[in-house]
C-alpha cells in the first residue's frame, strides 16, 4: 500500500508532527484558542518541518512559543523580512529556530517553519489566537477549528511562486498521521443553554448553579481529518453588552495596550411585525461556483448529493421564492464566467421558466475558481433605480488572491449587500466571511451533513427584510477621558446579525468611575434607543482578548488602506508594523520569530525539509470527468511536481481501492506511482485533467467509464415530493390543478377535483391544497418554503375569495389534515 503521509521525498520518511492539543477559553462572544503541536525528529539528520495550516479568517495570533527539552523560547513579533533573515541566519549557525508567518495572499493561511531540529530531538510549539465567534441564524455562536486546507487556486497569469505563498502539502482526509485533543472552558454573562458539535463530545459539565460557566471536550481518539465546529447557545442573547478590559500593566499609558479598551456588542431582535414584512424590490444576483470541485459530494456519508446538484436545488427554491416586481440574474463562474441573461431581468413567469431550464442544464464544467473577473463584471453594470442590489455568492473554493477580492468588494460596498456561502470542508473563512463583512451582508458555512437550502433561505429572509439603518453611537465619558474608535463605524445590521465595535479609552477621570454609550438606530422607520453603562476602572486584564481583537480590527483597516495606496506611501504599513509589534498581534507585514540560542554547531550540508500534510477532500466520490486542473494547482511550477505527485498517488491509490473495475488494483506500488506521476506531468503541462488520459494511465477495465462518473451504481433517484411541489408553483405564487400536483398529494386528478367548492376557481383550490399539504406534512422544512407560502397567501387574498374557510375545510378533509385557516395566514 502506498504510504499516505504526504512527505516531499520519495522514500516516505515519517512525519515529524505527532499531535495537536487545543484549549479554548470562551468569554461571551469572543474566544482565546491555545494550540500545542508536538514534533519529533526520528531521522538521522537535522530537519526543517514546514506546516501550512488554516486559521479562522477573523483570528488574531497573539502568542507563539517553543519548548526544546526543558527550555522554552517565546517568540517576538518583527517586521517580516527581518524575521525571515534572522531565521535563516539561525539555521545556518546550527541553532534551532521557529518562524510563524501569515500568507501574502490570504489572511487565514499560516506557515509554521520548525528549523534545525537535531536527530532524536523533541519540540513542542504553542500558538495562541483570539477570535470573534460568528453568530448563526438560530442564535448559536460558531467556533470553527479549521483542519482541511484545500489548495488555493491561483488565477491565470498570477505569480503563484512569489512572496510568502507556501506550498500546501495535503493527504486524503483520514490519512493525517497526527491526532487532535480539544477542551473548552465557556464563560458567559448569560446562562449557557447547550453546546453542540459536528464531532462526538463528552457531556457538558456546568461549573456553577447559574450555568454561566461550563467545560466540554472532544471525545477521545478524534482524528483531525475535518473541520471541528462548536456551536454555543446562550439565554438572552439579544441583550446589548459593553465589556471593558483593563490596560496591560507593563504597557505605556496612551498606547493601545496601555489604555482600557471597550467592546460594544449589538445584536438586536426584530419585532414580529417587522419579521413578517417583506419587500418586493431588489436586484438579486446569484453567483454560483461551477469549478470542477463542485462535482464532489456534499459529505462522505451515504446518499450525499454532489455540490452542484445541491446548488441546482437551492436555485430552484430561490427562484420560486422571489417576489413579483424584483429583478434577477444568475452568473456561473470557474476559469471563465457565464450569465443567464446579458443583464438583470424583471421577475415574471416567462423569465423564471427560462432561468429554471438553464439551472437544470448547469454543470460543474468551468475549470478553476476565478472569482475576481465575474465580480468586476457585476460591479461594471449600473445599479437599477429603487432596486437595491443583493449578491448571493456560492463557492467551495479557496482562491490565492483573497485580499484582492476583498479589496474589490470593499470598494463597491456602497452599491450592494453580499450574502456568502462556503460549501464543504476547507472553504476559506477569510474569503467567505470577508466578502460578507465588507458588503454588510451575512456569511454561512455548509459542512458535514448540513443542507444548503435552509441556510440559504435564512439569508434570503435577511435580504428581504428591512435592515437596521441610521446607526449612531454616542460615548458619554468624563471630559478627562477621550474615546478613539478602533473599528469602522457600524453602518447596517440585519436580523440575526451581530455587530462588534471596539474603542480605546485614554485618560483618567478624577471623579466618575462609570461611562455610558448610547446607541440609536432606525428599524422599519421606527426609532430605537439603547443606553449601556460600563466601568472606567475595570478589573485587571483577563488575557487581553478584547485589546487584541481591537488591534486586529484596526490592523485590517490599515492593511486595506496600504493596498489601496499600492505601496506609494509607507504611512499605513509603518502603522501596521508598529501596532503589530506593540500588541503582539500578527499582520501581513510581520512574523513571529523564536531562536533557541543553544550550543549548536554550524550546519554542515543541506538541511532536510519536510512538509507536514493537512487533510484534503478525498478524490473518492468525486467524478474525475472535467476535474479541473485548478484542483491540481495548475499554476504550480513543474519543478515541484514530484512533491505534489506523492500526495496525489495517495489519493489515486485510494480511488483505485474503492473502484471495483480497475485492474490497477493488482499493480505494484511503484508501477502505479510512476504511471500516475507521468500522467500528472503531461496533464499539468497541458493545463487539463481528462478522464480518457486517466483511464489510460490507470489501465482501467472496459466498464471504467461508469465507475469514473459514479463510484457506486445508481438507480433513478426518487424525486423529493417537496421539491416537486415547489417546482410546480407559478411565479405569482399560485398552483394549477393538474396531474403533477395530484401526484404530489398522492391522489388521482379526479380525487383532487371532486371536493372543490362550487364557487371557487380551480387555481385558488389548487393553491389552498398546496398550502394545507405544506402545513400538514412539511412543517419541519418550513424555513425552506415559508416565502413560497407567503406568496401563495398574498395571491389568494388578491383574488378576494368569499369561501376561503370552506376551501380550507375541504382541503383538510381530502388530505387528512387539521390545519387552521389562521395558521395559513388567511
Coordinates of N, CA and C in Angstrom, one line a residue, residues 36-227:
X36 N -1.1 23.4 21.0 CA 0.2 22.9 21.3 C 0.5 21.8 20.3
X37 N 1.6 22.0 19.4 CA 1.9 21.0 18.4 C 3.2 20.3 18.9
X38 N 3.1 18.9 18.9 CA 4.3 18.2 19.3 C 5.0 17.6 18.1
X39 N 6.3 17.9 18.0 CA 7.2 17.5 16.9 C 8.3 16.5 17.5
X40 N 8.7 15.6 16.6 CA 9.8 14.7 16.9 C 10.5 14.4 15.7
X41 N 11.9 14.6 15.7 CA 12.7 14.2 14.6 C 13.2 12.8 14.8
X42 N 12.6 11.8 14.0 CA 13.0 10.4 14.1 C 14.1 10.0 13.0
X43 N 14.6 11.0 12.4 CA 15.6 10.7 11.3 C 17.0 10.9 11.8
X44 N 17.9 10.6 10.8 CA 19.4 10.6 11.1 C 20.0 12.0 10.9
X45 N 19.3 12.9 10.3 CA 19.8 14.2 10.0 C 19.0 15.3 10.6
X46 N 19.5 16.5 10.9 CA 18.7 17.7 11.3 C 17.7 18.0 10.2
X47 N 16.5 18.4 10.6 CA 15.5 18.7 9.6 C 14.8 20.0 9.8
X48 N 14.1 20.4 8.8 CA 13.2 21.6 8.9 C 11.8 21.1 8.5
X49 N 10.8 21.3 9.4 CA 9.4 20.8 9.2 C 8.6 22.1 8.8
X50 N 7.9 22.0 7.7 CA 7.0 23.1 7.3 C 5.6 22.6 7.4
X51 N 4.8 23.3 8.2 CA 3.4 23.0 8.3 C 2.5 24.2 7.9
X52 N 1.8 24.0 6.8 CA 0.9 25.1 6.3 C -0.5 24.8 6.8
X53 N -1.1 25.7 7.5 CA -2.4 25.4 8.1 C -3.4 26.6 8.1
X54 N -4.7 26.3 8.2 CA -5.6 27.4 8.2 C -6.0 27.9 9.6
X55 N -6.4 29.1 9.8 CA -7.0 29.6 11.0 C -8.2 30.4 10.6
X56 N -9.2 30.6 11.5 CA -10.4 31.4 11.1 C -9.9 32.8 10.6
X57 N -10.7 33.2 9.6 CA -10.3 34.5 8.9 C -10.2 35.7 9.9
X58 N -11.0 35.7 11.0 CA -11.1 36.8 11.9 C -10.1 36.6 13.0
X59 N -9.3 35.6 13.0 CA -8.4 35.3 14.2 C -7.2 36.3 14.2
X60 N -6.8 36.5 15.4 CA -5.6 37.3 15.6 C -4.6 36.5 16.4
X61 N -3.5 36.0 15.8 CA -2.4 35.3 16.5 C -1.8 36.3 17.5
X62 N -1.7 35.9 18.7 CA -1.1 36.8 19.7 C 0.0 36.3 20.6
X63 N 0.3 35.0 20.5 CA 1.4 34.4 21.2 C 1.9 33.2 20.5
X64 N 3.3 33.1 20.6 CA 3.9 31.9 19.9 C 5.1 31.6 20.7
X65 N 5.3 30.3 21.1 CA 6.4 29.9 21.9 C 6.8 28.5 21.5
X66 N 8.0 28.1 21.8 CA 8.5 26.8 21.5 C 9.3 26.2 22.7
X67 N 9.2 24.9 22.9 CA 9.9 24.3 24.0 C 10.8 23.2 23.5
X68 N 12.1 23.2 23.7 CA 13.0 22.2 23.3 C 13.6 21.6 24.5
X69 N 13.4 20.3 24.8 CA 13.8 19.8 26.1 C 13.1 20.5 27.2
X70 N 13.8 21.1 28.1 CA 13.2 21.9 29.2 C 13.3 23.4 29.0
X71 N 13.8 23.8 27.9 CA 13.9 25.2 27.6 C 12.8 25.8 26.8
X72 N 12.1 26.9 27.3 CA 11.1 27.5 26.5 C 11.6 28.8 25.9
X73 N 11.3 29.0 24.6 CA 11.6 30.2 23.9 C 10.3 30.9 23.5
X74 N 10.1 32.2 23.9 CA 8.9 32.9 23.5 C 9.3 33.8 22.3
X75 N 8.4 33.7 21.3 CA 8.7 34.4 20.0 C 8.4 35.9 20.2
X76 N 9.1 36.7 19.3 CA 8.9 38.1 19.2 C 8.2 38.4 17.9
X77 N 7.5 39.5 17.8 CA 6.9 39.9 16.6 C 7.9 40.9 15.9
X78 N 8.3 40.6 14.7 CA 9.2 41.5 14.0 C 8.7 41.8 12.6
X79 N 9.2 42.8 11.9 CA 8.9 43.0 10.5 C 9.3 41.8 9.8
X80 N 8.5 41.4 8.8 CA 8.5 40.0 8.2 C 9.9 39.7 7.6
X81 N 10.4 40.6 6.8 CA 11.7 40.4 6.1 C 12.8 40.2 7.1
X82 N 12.8 41.0 8.1 CA 13.8 41.0 9.2 C 13.7 39.6 9.9
X83 N 12.5 39.2 10.2 CA 12.3 37.9 10.9 C 12.8 36.7 10.0
X84 N 12.5 36.8 8.7 CA 13.0 35.7 7.8 C 14.5 35.6 7.7
X85 N 15.1 36.8 7.7 CA 16.6 36.8 7.7 C 17.2 36.2 9.0
X86 N 16.6 36.6 10.1 CA 17.1 36.1 11.4 C 16.9 34.6 11.5
X87 N 15.8 34.1 10.9 CA 15.5 32.6 10.9 C 16.6 31.9 10.1
X88 N 16.9 32.4 8.9 CA 17.9 31.8 8.0 C 19.2 31.8 8.7
X89 N 19.6 32.9 9.3 CA 20.9 33.0 10.0 C 21.0 32.0 11.1
X90 N 19.9 31.9 11.9 CA 19.9 30.9 13.0 C 20.2 29.5 12.5
X91 N 19.5 29.1 11.4 CA 19.6 27.8 10.9 C 21.0 27.5 10.4
X92 N 21.6 28.5 9.7 CA 22.9 28.3 9.1 C 24.0 28.1 10.2
X93 N 23.7 28.7 11.4 CA 24.7 28.6 12.5 C 24.3 27.4 13.4
X94 N 23.4 26.6 13.0 CA 23.1 25.4 13.8 C 22.2 25.6 15.0
X95 N 21.5 26.7 15.1 CA 20.6 27.0 16.2 C 19.2 26.6 15.8
X96 N 18.4 26.1 16.8 CA 17.0 25.8 16.5 C 16.2 27.1 16.3
X97 N 15.4 27.2 15.4 CA 14.6 28.4 15.1 C 13.2 28.1 14.7
X98 N 12.3 29.0 15.0 CA 10.8 28.8 14.7 C 10.3 30.1 14.1
X99 N 9.6 30.0 12.9 CA 9.1 31.1 12.2 C 7.6 30.9 11.9
X100 N 6.7 31.8 12.3 CA 5.3 31.7 12.0 C 4.9 33.0 11.3
X101 N 4.4 32.8 10.0 CA 4.0 34.0 9.2 C 2.7 33.7 8.5
X102 N 2.0 34.9 8.2 CA 0.8 34.9 7.5 C 1.1 34.8 6.0
X103 N 0.2 34.1 5.3 CA 0.4 34.0 3.8 C 0.2 35.4 3.2
X104 N 0.9 35.7 2.2 CA 0.8 37.0 1.5 C -0.6 37.2 0.8
X105 N -1.2 36.0 0.4 CA -2.4 36.1 -0.4 C -3.7 36.1 0.4
X106 N -3.6 35.3 1.5 CA -4.9 35.1 2.3 C -4.6 35.1 3.8
X107 N -5.4 36.0 4.5 CA -5.1 36.2 5.9 C -5.5 35.0 6.8
X108 N -6.1 33.9 6.2 CA -6.5 32.8 7.0 C -5.6 31.6 6.8
X109 N -4.4 31.8 6.2 CA -3.4 30.7 6.0 C -2.1 31.1 6.6
X110 N -1.6 30.2 7.5 CA -0.3 30.5 8.1 C 0.7 29.4 7.8
X111 N 2.0 29.7 7.8 CA 3.1 28.8 7.6 C 3.9 28.8 8.8
X112 N 4.1 27.6 9.4 CA 5.0 27.4 10.5 C 6.2 26.6 10.1
X113 N 7.4 27.2 10.3 CA 8.7 26.5 10.0 C 9.4 26.2 11.3
X114 N 9.7 24.9 11.5 CA 10.4 24.4 12.7 C 11.8 24.0 12.2
X115 N 12.8 24.8 12.4 CA 14.1 24.6 11.8 C 15.2 24.1 12.6
X116 N 16.0 23.2 12.0 CA 17.2 22.7 12.6 C 16.9 21.9 13.8
X117 N 16.0 21.0 13.7 CA 15.7 20.1 14.8 C 16.6 18.9 14.8
X118 N 17.5 18.7 15.8 CA 18.5 17.6 15.7 C 17.9 16.2 15.7
X119 N 18.6 15.2 15.2 CA 18.1 13.8 15.3 C 17.7 13.4 16.7
X120 N 16.5 12.8 16.8 CA 16.0 12.3 18.1 C 15.5 13.4 19.0
X121 N 15.5 14.6 18.6 CA 15.1 15.7 19.5 C 13.5 15.9 19.4
X122 N 12.9 16.3 20.5 CA 11.5 16.6 20.5 C 11.3 18.1 20.7
X123 N 10.3 18.6 20.2 CA 10.0 20.1 20.4 C 8.5 20.2 20.4
X124 N 8.0 21.1 21.3 CA 6.6 21.4 21.3 C 6.4 22.9 21.0
X125 N 5.5 23.2 20.1 CA 5.2 24.6 19.7 C 3.8 25.0 20.2
X126 N 3.7 26.2 20.8 CA 2.4 26.7 21.3 C 2.0 27.9 20.6
X127 N 0.8 28.0 20.2 CA 0.3 29.1 19.4 C -1.0 29.5 20.0
X128 N -1.2 30.8 20.3 CA -2.4 31.3 20.9 C -3.0 32.3 19.9
X129 N -4.3 32.3 19.7 CA -5.0 33.3 18.9 C -6.3 33.7 19.5
X130 N -6.8 34.9 19.3 CA -8.1 35.3 19.7 C -9.0 35.5 18.5
X131 N -10.3 35.2 18.7 CA -11.2 35.4 17.6 C -12.6 35.7 18.0
X132 N -13.3 36.4 17.2 CA -14.8 36.7 17.4 C -15.5 35.4 17.0
X133 N -16.6 35.1 17.7 CA -17.4 33.9 17.3 C -18.5 34.4 16.4
X134 N -18.7 33.7 15.3 CA -19.7 34.1 14.3 C -21.1 33.7 14.9
X135 N -22.1 34.5 14.6 CA -23.5 34.2 15.0 C -24.2 33.5 13.9
X136 N -24.8 32.4 14.3 CA -25.6 31.6 13.3 C -27.1 32.1 13.3
X137 N -27.8 31.6 12.3 CA -29.2 32.1 12.1 C -30.1 31.7 13.3
X138 N -29.7 30.6 14.0 CA -30.5 30.1 15.1 C -30.0 30.7 16.4
X139 N -29.2 31.8 16.4 CA -28.6 32.5 17.6 C -27.4 31.7 18.2
X140 N -27.0 30.6 17.6 CA -25.8 29.9 18.1 C -24.6 30.7 17.7
X141 N -23.5 30.6 18.6 CA -22.2 31.2 18.3 C -21.3 30.0 17.8
X142 N -20.6 30.3 16.6 CA -19.9 29.2 16.0 C -18.4 29.4 16.2
X143 N -17.7 28.4 16.8 CA -16.3 28.4 16.8 C -15.8 27.2 15.9
X144 N -15.0 27.6 14.9 CA -14.5 26.6 14.0 C -13.0 26.4 14.1
X145 N -12.6 25.2 14.3 CA -11.1 24.9 14.3 C -10.8 24.3 12.9
X146 N -10.3 25.1 11.9 CA -10.2 24.5 10.6 C -9.1 23.4 10.6
X147 N -9.4 22.3 9.9 CA -8.4 21.3 9.7 C -8.1 21.1 8.2
X148 N -9.1 21.2 7.4 CA -8.9 21.0 6.0 C -8.4 22.2 5.3
X149 N -7.3 22.1 4.7 CA -6.7 23.3 3.9 C -6.6 22.8 2.4
X150 N -7.6 23.2 1.6 CA -7.5 22.8 0.2 C -6.5 23.7 -0.5
X151 N -6.0 23.2 -1.7 CA -5.0 24.1 -2.4 C -5.7 25.4 -2.8
X152 N -5.0 26.5 -2.6 CA -5.6 27.8 -3.0 C -5.4 28.0 -4.5
X153 N -6.4 28.2 -5.3 CA -6.3 28.3 -6.7 C -5.7 29.6 -7.1
X154 N -4.7 29.6 -7.9 CA -4.0 30.8 -8.4 C -4.6 31.2 -9.7
X155 N -5.2 32.4 -9.9 CA -5.7 32.8 -11.2 C -4.6 32.8 -12.3
X156 N -5.1 32.6 -13.5 CA -4.2 32.5 -14.6 C -3.4 33.8 -14.7
X157 N -2.1 33.7 -15.0 CA -1.3 34.9 -15.2 C -0.7 35.4 -13.9
X158 N -1.1 34.9 -12.7 CA -0.6 35.3 -11.4 C 0.7 34.6 -11.2
X159 N 1.6 35.2 -10.3 CA 2.8 34.6 -10.0 C 2.7 33.8 -8.7
X160 N 2.3 32.5 -8.9 CA 2.0 31.7 -7.7 C 3.2 31.3 -6.8
X161 N 4.4 31.5 -7.4 CA 5.5 31.2 -6.6 C 6.2 32.3 -5.9
X162 N 5.5 33.5 -5.9 CA 6.2 34.6 -5.3 C 5.8 34.8 -3.8
X163 N 6.6 35.7 -3.2 CA 6.2 36.2 -1.8 C 6.2 35.0 -0.9
X164 N 5.2 35.1 0.0 CA 5.1 34.2 1.1 C 4.1 33.0 0.7
X165 N 3.8 32.8 -0.5 CA 2.9 31.8 -0.9 C 3.5 30.4 -0.6
X166 N 3.0 29.7 0.4 CA 3.6 28.5 0.8 C 3.0 27.3 0.1
X167 N 3.9 26.3 -0.2 CA 3.3 25.1 -0.8 C 2.4 24.4 0.2
X168 N 1.3 23.9 -0.3 CA 0.4 23.2 0.6 C 0.6 21.7 0.4
X169 N 0.9 21.0 1.5 CA 1.0 19.5 1.4 C -0.3 19.0 1.9
X170 N -0.9 18.1 1.2 CA -2.2 17.6 1.6 C -2.3 16.1 1.4
X171 N -3.0 15.4 2.2 CA -3.3 14.0 2.1 C -4.8 13.8 2.2
X172 N -5.3 12.6 1.8 CA -6.8 12.4 1.9 C -7.2 12.5 3.3
X173 N -8.4 13.0 3.5 CA -9.0 13.1 4.9 C -9.0 11.7 5.5
X174 N -8.5 11.5 6.7 CA -8.5 10.2 7.3 C -7.1 9.6 7.3
X175 N -6.1 10.3 6.6 CA -4.8 9.8 6.5 C -3.8 10.6 7.2
X176 N -4.2 11.7 7.9 CA -3.3 12.5 8.6 C -2.7 11.7 9.7
X177 N -1.3 11.8 9.9 CA -0.7 10.9 10.9 C -0.6 11.5 12.3
X178 N -1.4 12.5 12.6 CA -1.4 13.1 13.9 C -2.8 13.2 14.4
X179 N -3.0 13.3 15.7 CA -4.3 13.3 16.3 C -4.6 14.7 16.9
X180 N -5.8 14.9 17.4 CA -6.2 16.2 18.0 C -7.0 15.9 19.3
X181 N -6.6 16.7 20.3 CA -7.5 16.7 21.5 C -7.9 18.1 21.7
X182 N -9.1 18.3 22.2 CA -9.7 19.7 22.4 C -10.5 19.7 23.7
X183 N -10.3 20.8 24.5 CA -11.1 21.0 25.7 C -11.5 22.5 25.7
X184 N -12.7 22.8 26.1 CA -13.1 24.2 26.1 C -13.7 24.6 27.4
X185 N -13.4 25.8 27.9 CA -14.0 26.4 29.1 C -14.8 27.6 28.6
X186 N -16.1 27.5 28.9 CA -17.1 28.5 28.4 C -17.6 29.4 29.5
X187 N -17.5 30.7 29.4 CA -18.0 31.6 30.4 C -18.8 32.7 29.7
X188 N -20.0 33.0 30.3 CA -20.9 34.0 29.6 C -21.6 34.8 30.7
X189 N -22.0 36.1 30.3 CA -22.8 36.8 31.3 C -24.2 36.2 31.4
X190 N -24.6 35.4 30.4 CA -26.0 34.8 30.4 C -25.8 33.3 30.5
X191 N -26.8 32.6 31.1 CA -26.7 31.1 31.2 C -26.4 30.4 29.9
X192 N -25.6 29.3 29.9 CA -25.3 28.6 28.8 C -26.4 27.5 28.6
X193 N -27.1 27.5 27.5 CA -28.2 26.6 27.2 C -27.6 25.2 26.9
X194 N -26.7 25.2 25.8 CA -26.2 23.9 25.4 C -25.0 24.2 24.5
X195 N -24.2 23.1 24.2 CA -23.1 23.1 23.3 C -23.2 21.9 22.3
X196 N -23.1 22.2 21.0 CA -23.2 21.1 20.0 C -22.0 21.1 19.2
X197 N -21.8 20.0 18.5 CA -20.6 19.9 17.6 C -20.8 18.9 16.5
X198 N -20.0 19.0 15.4 CA -20.1 18.1 14.3 C -19.3 16.8 14.6
X199 N -18.5 16.8 15.8 CA -17.7 15.7 16.2 C -18.2 15.2 17.6
X200 N -18.0 14.0 17.9 CA -18.5 13.5 19.2 C -17.9 14.3 20.4
X201 N -18.8 14.7 21.3 CA -18.3 15.4 22.5 C -18.6 14.6 23.8
X202 N -17.7 14.8 24.8 CA -18.1 14.3 26.1 C -19.2 15.2 26.7
X203 N -20.0 14.8 27.7 CA -21.1 15.6 28.2 C -20.6 16.9 28.7
X204 N -21.5 17.9 28.6 CA -21.3 19.3 29.1 C -21.3 19.3 30.6
X205 N -20.2 19.9 31.2 CA -20.1 19.9 32.6 C -20.2 21.4 33.1
X206 N -21.4 21.7 33.8 CA -21.6 23.0 34.4 C -20.7 23.2 35.7
X207 N -20.1 24.4 35.8 CA -19.2 24.6 36.9 C -19.9 25.4 38.0
X208 N -21.1 26.0 37.8 CA -21.8 26.7 38.8 C -23.3 26.5 38.7
X209 N -24.1 26.9 39.7 CA -25.5 26.7 39.6 C -26.2 27.6 38.7
X210 N -25.6 28.8 38.4 CA -26.2 29.7 37.5 C -26.1 29.3 36.0
X211 N -25.2 28.3 35.8 CA -24.9 27.7 34.4 C -24.3 28.8 33.5
X212 N -23.5 29.7 34.1 CA -22.8 30.7 33.3 C -21.4 30.3 33.0
X213 N -20.9 29.1 33.6 CA -19.6 28.6 33.3 C -19.7 27.1 33.1
X214 N -19.0 26.6 32.1 CA -19.1 25.1 31.8 C -17.8 24.7 31.1
X215 N -17.5 23.4 31.1 CA -16.4 22.8 30.3 C -17.0 21.7 29.4
X216 N -16.3 21.5 28.3 CA -16.7 20.5 27.3 C -15.5 20.1 26.6
X217 N -15.4 18.8 26.2 CA -14.2 18.2 25.5 C -14.7 17.4 24.3
X218 N -13.8 17.3 23.3 CA -14.0 16.3 22.2 C -13.8 14.9 22.8
X219 N -14.6 14.0 22.4 CA -14.4 12.6 22.8 C -13.0 12.1 22.4
X220 N -12.4 11.2 23.2 CA -11.1 10.8 22.9 C -10.9 10.1 21.6
X221 N -9.7 10.1 21.0 CA -9.4 9.4 19.8 C -9.8 10.1 18.5
X222 N -10.1 11.4 18.5 CA -10.5 12.1 17.3 C -9.3 12.3 16.4
X223 N -9.5 11.8 15.1 CA -8.5 12.1 14.1 C -8.8 13.5 13.5
X224 N -7.8 14.3 13.3 CA -8.0 15.7 12.9 C -8.2 15.6 11.3
X225 N -9.3 15.0 10.9 CA -9.5 14.8 9.4 C -10.6 15.7 8.9
X226 N -11.2 16.6 9.7 CA -12.2 17.5 9.2 C -12.3 18.7 10.1
X227 N -12.8 19.8 9.6 CA -13.0 21.0 10.5 C -13.8 20.6 11.7

